[in-house]
Structure formats: C-alpha cells, structure tokens
C-alpha cells in the first residue's frame, strides 16, 4: 500500500516509516516541522537504503496544501501522527492544542474523503482511560476523565473518527492506544528529540546520564505500588512502529472500527527503569525523590491480547532493549539531530 504519514518526521513516525518500507509498503510524508527536523527523514532514507523519502512541508490544517499532495499521490491509507503532544504546554495553551489537533484532523479527514481515501490509523493514547477503572486495562475499560487538554484532544478525536465511520461505513478507522513509547532504532541514528526540558521519564534519564541535567526527580515514592513509584507499560518504539503495519491488516479486512491497546502488558516502576538503565548501560543516573506530579496516576498497564488475536501483533523487545537503545541514541546524538 501507499501510505500518507502525517507527522512522519517525528519520533514515532520516523520509526514507523522504516517498518512500512521493510514490509514492502511505500509512504508519502507530510509534516509542518513544528516539533521535528528534516534531518530525521534523511536518516530514515539512509537506514532504508533509499535516496529520499517523499516529503512535503505541509500543515494538516492547510487544505490547499493537502489537496496538492493527494492530487499528486494516490494514497490507500493514512497513518495520522501529526499533533501537538506536550501535556504541560496543553494546560497553558488549550486553544492552540484543540485548534491544531482537532481542527487539523477535521481538515485532513475531509480532504481524504474527497479523494476517496477512507482508511485511517490514528495515534491515540492510554491517557484516554484517565485513572483506569481496571488493571490491566482492556479495550472494554471505560474512557475516563482526562487531566489535561492534550488528553481530551485524543479522547474527542476518537469519538469524531468513530462517528464519521458510523455515518459512512466505507471508512475503516483504527484507533491505536499507545502506552509509554521509549527506546530508539537500534542503529542509534534516529530517536526521540524533545525540545527543552523533557517531560517524560526516559528522555530525562538519558539527559541526566549524558550530563545535560544534574539529577532525575522521581515524582513520588508513596504510591500504592511495589516500590512506591509510578508503574507504567513502557513499549519499545520499534514494537510500536510495527503495530502500525499490523494495523494495516485490519484495514485490509475492512474492520470498520478497530480499537487496540498497544503496550507490552508489563508494568515497570520509575525505579525499575532507572535501575535497568544503570545495570545495562553501566552509567550512573543520580536521582532524588520529589513530590508527586499533578495529574499522575499510580499504575497504568494494559492487556494487549486483542492486538495479538486480531492484528497478529506482539511486542518483541524487553526492558533491557529499551534502556540500551534509548542510551545508544542519546550517547551518539547528545544534542539530537
Ligand atoms: P512528535 O512530536 O515527535 O511527532 C509529531 C509530528 O507531528 C512532529 O514532527 C510535528 O512537527 C508534527 N506536527 C504537529 N502538528 C502538525 C500539524 N498541524 N501539521 C503537520 N505536522 C504537524 O511526537 P511523537 O512522539 O512521534 O507522537 C506521534 C503521535 O503519537 C502524536 O499524535 C502523539 O500525540 C501520539 N502519542 C505519542 C505518545 C508518546 O509518548 N510519544 C504517546 C501516546 C500518543
Ligand atoms: C505522560 C502524560 C500522558 C501522555 C504520555 C505520553 C502526564 C500526566 N501524562 O504519561 O498524557 O500520553 O506521557 O508518553 O504528563 N516521572 C518521574 N520523573 C520525571 C518524569 C516522569 O518520576 O522526570 C515518572 C512519572 O511520575 C510517571 C512515570 O515516570 O510515574 C512516567 O512518566 P511519563 O514518561 O511522563 O509518562 P506518563 O506520566 O505515563
């Protein structure tokens, strides 16, 4: 298939491009580069062994720009990564988040249907479960209250896409609810490249390890978890990328609506991650215990059985691979791209 990849220059998009080409698909990337650098796509091409990846610097809110891409390239499906994703920033700038993520998706989907492309794989998030009603989380777990506008954009866009499919059954909508993506391509050439101070755990650990930050703050050690620190379902980004290729099978089978948790099913605490990082990489990560972070929950991990049964997808990488590949990328690229 030929796939339109929105946000393809970003962290998960770049890794997914590699998996798409490995599986025999081709891609066209659009990205406004608001949170990425075209160097990432140059490196993807280098890893795949192509002169370049077709790329357009287009914003998903730019109808004419999208029209031009769809007129030039016949696309069978869209993998839709483009969006703003910083939780704290979304609290400061809710209008910008709703406008970019929701308006952007509405314009994208409208242009898609005008061009007869009615297959979409959407990047959703475990955050839509709020404080989850059950652990491990299955897809039947009710959606919850999000603690920030970013989370609400994901929750609302799931509803928007399902309603569009309900009204026009020619659509196939796959909602992938990602748990916590970490790691990097084993080549060490592409990886996560956060702007400014990282919000998420793994990029913070790697920046402490490489000497860019003094110490990690562990946000709370009084949660009802085995060691008191928060437990999450960390997933290697290459496994997550592969899930998108498997999700194309659901589209092939005309799934209508498909909703899948994409995680490993294992919960690791903050200290599990820090200790694995130190053990595998033989590098120190100084840390101190800080108060809980507002909006955090104690435990979040999934039951990924539905993705295994229906998509044939299972995570292959473990915690040691995750911390090794995260470090490999950071050590080789201390200042990102
Ligand atoms: P990323 O920021 O690295 O990639 C997103 C890309 O989208 C960036 O390259 C950015 O420039 C682009 N973009 C943003 N707004 C755009 C617009 N209006 N038009 C065109 N391009 C635009 O983020 P990522 O980690 O690769 O995440 C990809 C998707 O997965 C996002 O939708 C994110 O919300 C979702 N997600 C990420 C995580 C995570 O922890 N990384 C977890 C759950 C869900
Ligand atoms: C966060 C977002 C979530 C988003 C997800 C994407 C919040 C409240 N939630 O989830 O909406 O979908 O990222 O991956 O921001 N931690 C520390 N010190 C740090 C950073 C994190 O102790 O410097 C802890 C956190 O308290 C948490 C765990 O590490 O227990 C993971 O945190 P993080 O990587 O930010 O992910 P989430 O909070 O799960």
XYZ file of C-alpha atoms and ligand atoms in Angstrom:
420
model
C 0.000 0.000 0.000
C 0.991 3.644 -0.397
C 0.556 5.362 2.956
C 0.227 9.048 3.758
C 2.120 9.533 7.013
C 1.232 12.788 8.783
C 3.798 13.858 11.378
C 6.199 11.408 9.758
C 9.311 13.403 10.712
C 8.640 12.901 14.437
C 9.690 10.253 16.949
C 7.129 7.522 16.257
C 6.599 8.489 12.596
C 10.251 8.001 11.630
C 10.389 4.553 13.217
C 7.116 3.598 11.541
C 8.426 4.605 8.113
C 11.197 2.048 8.495
C 8.726 -0.713 9.378
C 6.451 0.260 6.479
C 9.225 0.016 3.899
C 10.522 -3.216 5.496
C 7.056 -4.715 4.955
C 7.007 -3.652 1.276
C 4.829 -0.540 1.591
C 5.685 2.951 0.356
C 4.988 6.285 2.040
C 4.467 9.981 1.496
C 5.242 12.160 4.495
C 3.679 15.463 5.444
C 4.858 17.398 8.481
C 4.960 21.098 9.370
C 8.248 20.502 11.247
C 6.891 22.299 14.335
C 8.437 19.598 16.527
C 10.899 17.894 14.194
C 13.826 18.316 11.875
C 14.077 17.138 8.243
C 17.409 15.505 9.150
C 15.333 12.731 10.740
C 13.863 11.837 7.334
C 17.308 11.929 5.709
C 18.446 9.361 8.262
C 15.353 7.213 7.711
C 16.167 7.125 3.983
C 19.754 6.185 4.835
C 18.587 3.285 7.061
C 16.125 2.028 4.446
C 18.680 2.492 1.640
C 16.665 4.936 -0.466
C 17.851 8.266 -1.894
C 14.992 10.030 -0.085
C 11.505 9.657 1.394
C 8.824 11.686 -0.439
C 8.217 14.649 1.894
C 6.054 17.777 1.856
C 6.304 20.515 4.450
C 2.557 20.866 4.827
C 0.405 21.620 7.854
C -2.618 19.339 8.293
C -4.752 22.473 8.729
C -3.719 23.677 5.247
C -6.488 22.372 2.976
C -4.841 23.510 -0.266
C -1.513 22.020 0.721
C -3.198 18.685 1.480
C -5.199 18.828 -1.772
C -1.972 19.229 -3.721
C -0.396 16.176 -2.057
C -3.484 13.984 -2.594
C -3.732 15.131 -6.229
C -0.151 14.122 -6.843
C -0.075 10.845 -4.858
C -2.693 8.143 -4.693
C -2.816 7.078 -1.040
C -4.514 3.890 0.171
C -4.486 4.831 3.842
C -3.285 7.484 6.246
C -1.300 6.916 9.418
C -2.034 10.069 11.356
C 0.672 11.043 13.850
C 0.633 14.830 13.375
C -0.308 16.652 16.532
C 0.987 18.619 19.497
C 1.771 16.333 22.441
C 3.229 18.215 25.417
C 0.878 17.705 28.353
C 2.019 20.730 30.415
C 2.007 23.049 27.404
C -1.540 21.938 26.590
C -2.672 23.211 30.004
C -1.084 26.615 29.240
C -2.313 26.762 25.639
C -5.579 24.816 25.359
C -6.832 26.789 22.335
C -3.671 26.000 20.378
C -3.959 22.283 21.208
C -7.633 21.982 20.296
C -7.101 24.020 17.138
C -4.046 22.117 15.940
C -5.097 18.598 16.870
C -8.854 18.698 16.362
C -9.227 21.239 13.570
C -6.186 19.717 11.853
C -7.703 16.246 11.932
C -11.072 17.522 10.676
C -9.433 19.178 7.671
C -7.288 16.107 6.987
C -10.213 13.700 7.094
C -12.317 15.969 4.866
C -9.609 16.119 2.190
C -9.090 12.359 2.498
C -12.748 11.573 1.805
C -12.830 13.962 -1.165
C -10.018 11.912 -2.626
C -11.628 8.554 -1.844
C -9.085 7.648 0.843
C -11.198 6.393 3.750
C -8.708 4.404 5.792
C -7.048 5.942 8.827
C -4.861 4.734 11.672
C -4.933 7.260 14.499
C -2.386 7.762 17.307
C -4.443 7.633 20.453
C -3.110 7.238 23.963
C -3.600 5.366 27.223
C -4.348 8.789 28.662
C -7.971 8.462 27.406
C -8.595 5.879 30.183
C -7.988 8.594 32.812
C -7.469 6.910 36.173
C -8.273 3.447 34.803
C -11.248 1.538 36.166
C -9.353 -1.766 35.835
C -5.755 -3.019 35.695
C -4.592 -4.489 33.360
C -6.531 -2.196 31.042
C -8.504 -3.876 28.268
C -10.175 -2.025 25.413
C -13.506 -2.554 27.222
C -12.356 -0.395 30.102
C -14.479 2.785 30.008
C -12.853 6.006 28.883
C -12.148 8.311 31.826
C -11.669 11.932 32.778
C -8.529 13.356 31.181
C -6.447 15.661 33.331
C -5.326 17.970 30.524
C -6.369 19.371 27.100
C -3.872 17.155 25.251
C -5.615 14.068 26.611
C -9.017 15.488 25.727
C -7.939 16.038 22.101
C -7.182 12.300 21.890
C -10.415 11.309 23.580
C -12.516 13.670 21.421
C -10.791 12.676 18.187
C -11.524 9.015 18.890
C -15.213 9.965 19.078
C -15.060 12.149 15.956
C -13.466 9.369 13.898
C -15.890 6.720 15.152
C -18.882 8.959 14.334
C -17.539 9.557 10.818
C -17.194 5.789 10.310
C -20.691 5.187 11.652
C -22.162 7.664 9.170
C -20.167 6.301 6.232
C -19.267 2.591 6.573
C -16.782 2.860 3.714
C -14.397 4.236 6.323
C -12.017 1.994 8.261
C -10.821 3.646 11.463
C -8.130 2.050 13.616
C -7.507 3.679 16.991
C -4.191 2.638 18.482
C -3.967 3.487 22.169
C -0.250 3.755 22.841
C 1.094 3.125 26.301
C 4.558 4.632 27.043
C 6.854 4.644 23.994
C 10.590 4.636 24.747
C 13.763 3.326 23.077
C 15.092 4.148 19.639
C 16.080 2.414 16.425
C 18.984 0.015 17.218
C 21.174 1.840 14.649
C 21.351 4.805 17.045
C 20.630 7.122 14.086
C 17.056 8.126 14.954
C 15.321 8.627 18.271
C 13.320 10.955 20.478
C 14.414 14.590 20.244
C 12.477 16.640 22.824
C 12.584 20.425 22.771
C 13.803 21.943 26.036
C 13.385 20.168 29.350
C 11.930 16.682 28.776
C 8.559 15.955 30.390
C 8.732 12.212 30.018
C 10.786 9.828 32.089
C 13.102 8.159 29.575
C 14.421 11.282 27.810
C 15.010 12.795 31.258
C 17.010 9.733 32.342
C 19.141 9.804 29.174
C 19.830 13.537 29.541
C 20.967 13.010 33.135
C 23.152 10.085 32.053
C 24.793 12.134 29.295
C 25.457 15.007 31.722
C 22.993 17.562 30.337
C 20.934 17.552 33.563
C 22.129 17.139 37.136
C 19.700 14.601 38.522
C 16.388 12.932 37.876
C 13.468 13.918 40.091
C 11.384 10.843 40.927
C 7.836 12.140 41.239
C 6.545 10.440 44.371
C 7.504 7.240 46.234
C 4.288 6.850 48.206
C 2.032 5.358 45.529
C 0.348 2.021 46.236
C 2.872 0.184 44.017
C 5.583 -2.372 44.956
C 8.315 0.278 45.469
C 6.055 3.320 45.855
C 6.932 4.873 42.475
C 4.577 5.087 39.481
C 4.142 1.996 37.305
C 3.780 2.232 33.507
C 3.701 -0.012 30.454
C 6.841 1.043 28.571
C 6.975 -0.099 24.971
C 9.938 -0.051 22.568
C 9.228 2.397 19.744
C 10.186 -0.229 17.126
C 7.484 -2.539 18.514
C 5.037 0.347 18.447
C 6.045 1.139 14.861
C 5.452 -2.489 13.838
C 1.942 -2.320 15.320
C 1.015 0.229 12.634
C 1.995 -2.176 9.879
C -0.099 -4.902 11.544
C -2.981 -2.424 11.821
C -2.975 -2.171 8.014
C -4.154 -5.814 8.004
C -7.285 -4.684 9.883
C -7.900 -2.133 7.149
C -7.368 -4.833 4.512
C -10.025 -6.898 6.260
C -12.423 -3.891 6.288
C -12.561 -3.724 10.069
C -14.876 -0.702 10.241
C -13.736 0.434 13.662
C -10.791 -1.257 15.369
C -9.567 -0.208 18.812
C -6.339 -1.647 20.201
C -4.142 -1.181 23.241
C -0.513 -1.117 22.171
C 1.685 -1.972 25.127
C 3.670 -4.940 26.400
C 1.322 -5.871 29.249
C 4.150 -5.474 31.808
C 4.244 -2.687 34.366
C 7.593 -1.256 35.462
C 8.130 1.366 38.154
C 10.225 4.512 37.796
C 12.954 2.878 39.897
C 12.786 -0.325 37.790
C 13.554 1.827 34.740
C 16.366 3.754 36.448
C 17.961 0.568 37.807
C 17.704 -1.255 34.457
C 19.291 1.747 32.751
C 22.233 1.745 35.182
C 22.685 -2.056 35.044
C 22.544 -2.423 31.254
C 24.459 0.706 30.270
C 26.999 0.880 33.128
C 26.343 4.581 33.588
C 25.186 6.446 36.662
C 21.795 8.191 36.941
C 21.657 10.307 40.109
C 18.127 10.836 41.359
C 16.192 12.207 44.297
C 12.617 11.725 45.445
C 10.327 14.687 44.722
C 6.628 15.308 45.423
C 4.033 13.649 43.218
C 3.389 15.340 39.846
C -0.131 16.746 39.486
C -2.357 14.582 37.295
C -0.210 11.422 37.623
C -1.791 8.071 38.405
C -0.231 5.203 40.341
C -0.422 2.337 37.877
C -1.130 2.009 34.172
C -0.504 -1.089 32.104
C -2.559 -2.922 29.548
C -3.732 -6.300 28.450
C -2.534 -6.388 24.811
C -4.323 -9.673 23.951
C -6.750 -8.084 21.479
C -3.936 -6.731 19.280
C -2.311 -10.182 19.374
C -5.519 -12.017 18.450
C -6.798 -9.643 15.779
C -3.673 -7.979 14.361
C -1.112 -10.717 15.000
C 0.998 -8.117 16.791
C 3.066 -8.751 19.905
C 5.862 -6.723 21.496
C 9.259 -8.325 20.878
C 11.562 -6.049 22.856
C 12.059 -6.099 26.638
C 13.130 -3.536 29.215
C 16.869 -4.158 28.631
C 16.468 -3.432 24.901
C 14.514 -0.268 25.710
C 17.120 1.221 28.039
C 20.033 0.099 25.807
C 18.601 1.651 22.629
C 17.497 4.859 24.387
C 21.067 5.307 25.634
C 22.669 4.381 22.301
C 20.683 7.153 20.576
C 21.361 9.773 23.293
C 25.093 8.987 23.585
C 25.599 9.176 19.812
C 23.442 12.309 19.473
C 23.800 14.311 22.710
C 22.205 17.366 21.067
C 19.628 15.495 18.993
C 19.545 15.953 15.219
P 6.429 14.080 17.654
O 6.178 15.464 18.139
O 7.828 13.595 17.608
O 5.777 13.900 16.192
C 4.617 14.589 15.793
C 4.926 15.286 14.483
O 3.769 15.996 14.065
C 6.055 16.303 14.601
O 7.036 16.017 13.612
C 5.386 17.648 14.341
O 6.241 18.549 13.656
C 4.183 17.230 13.516
N 3.021 18.142 13.589
C 2.437 18.674 14.695
N 1.395 19.449 14.327
C 1.305 19.381 12.969
C 0.456 19.981 12.015
N -0.520 20.803 12.361
N 0.655 19.698 10.693
C 1.653 18.877 10.306
N 2.506 18.314 11.183
C 2.338 18.560 12.496
O 5.516 13.096 18.529
P 5.517 11.502 18.598
O 6.019 11.109 19.938
O 6.140 10.930 17.377
O 3.941 11.249 18.610
C 3.219 10.932 17.429
C 1.747 10.868 17.765
O 1.545 9.879 18.776
C 1.162 12.164 18.332
O -0.146 12.330 17.831
C 1.151 11.912 19.821
O 0.172 12.674 20.467
C 0.830 10.436 19.866
N 1.267 9.784 21.097
C 2.560 9.908 21.496
C 2.977 9.328 22.685
C 4.410 9.490 23.155
O 4.675 9.260 24.326
N 5.366 9.852 22.314
C 2.073 8.599 23.463
C 0.753 8.463 23.023
C 0.364 9.068 21.822
C 2.590 11.199 30.121
C 1.323 12.009 30.022
C 0.328 11.307 29.121
C 0.958 11.012 27.764
C 2.246 10.223 27.976
C 2.950 10.033 26.667
C 1.127 13.260 32.117
C 0.353 13.433 33.381
N 0.747 12.233 31.333
O 2.270 9.945 30.689
O -0.814 12.115 28.919
O 0.071 10.285 26.941
O 3.108 10.952 28.845
O 4.026 9.186 26.828
O 2.031 14.007 31.830
N 8.479 10.541 36.106
C 9.379 10.891 37.059
N 10.279 11.884 36.775
C 10.303 12.537 35.575
C 9.363 12.166 34.589
C 8.451 11.162 34.899
O 9.402 10.333 38.163
O 11.134 13.450 35.379
C 7.520 9.453 36.396
C 6.062 9.845 36.336
O 5.622 10.320 37.569
C 5.408 8.525 35.916
C 6.477 7.845 35.050
O 7.719 8.462 35.396
O 5.183 7.728 37.051
C 6.242 8.023 33.550
O 6.072 9.412 33.269
P 5.971 9.974 31.773
O 7.087 9.445 30.968
O 5.817 11.458 31.846
O 4.640 9.300 31.205
P 3.147 9.303 31.797
O 3.025 10.137 33.007
O 2.722 7.886 31.899
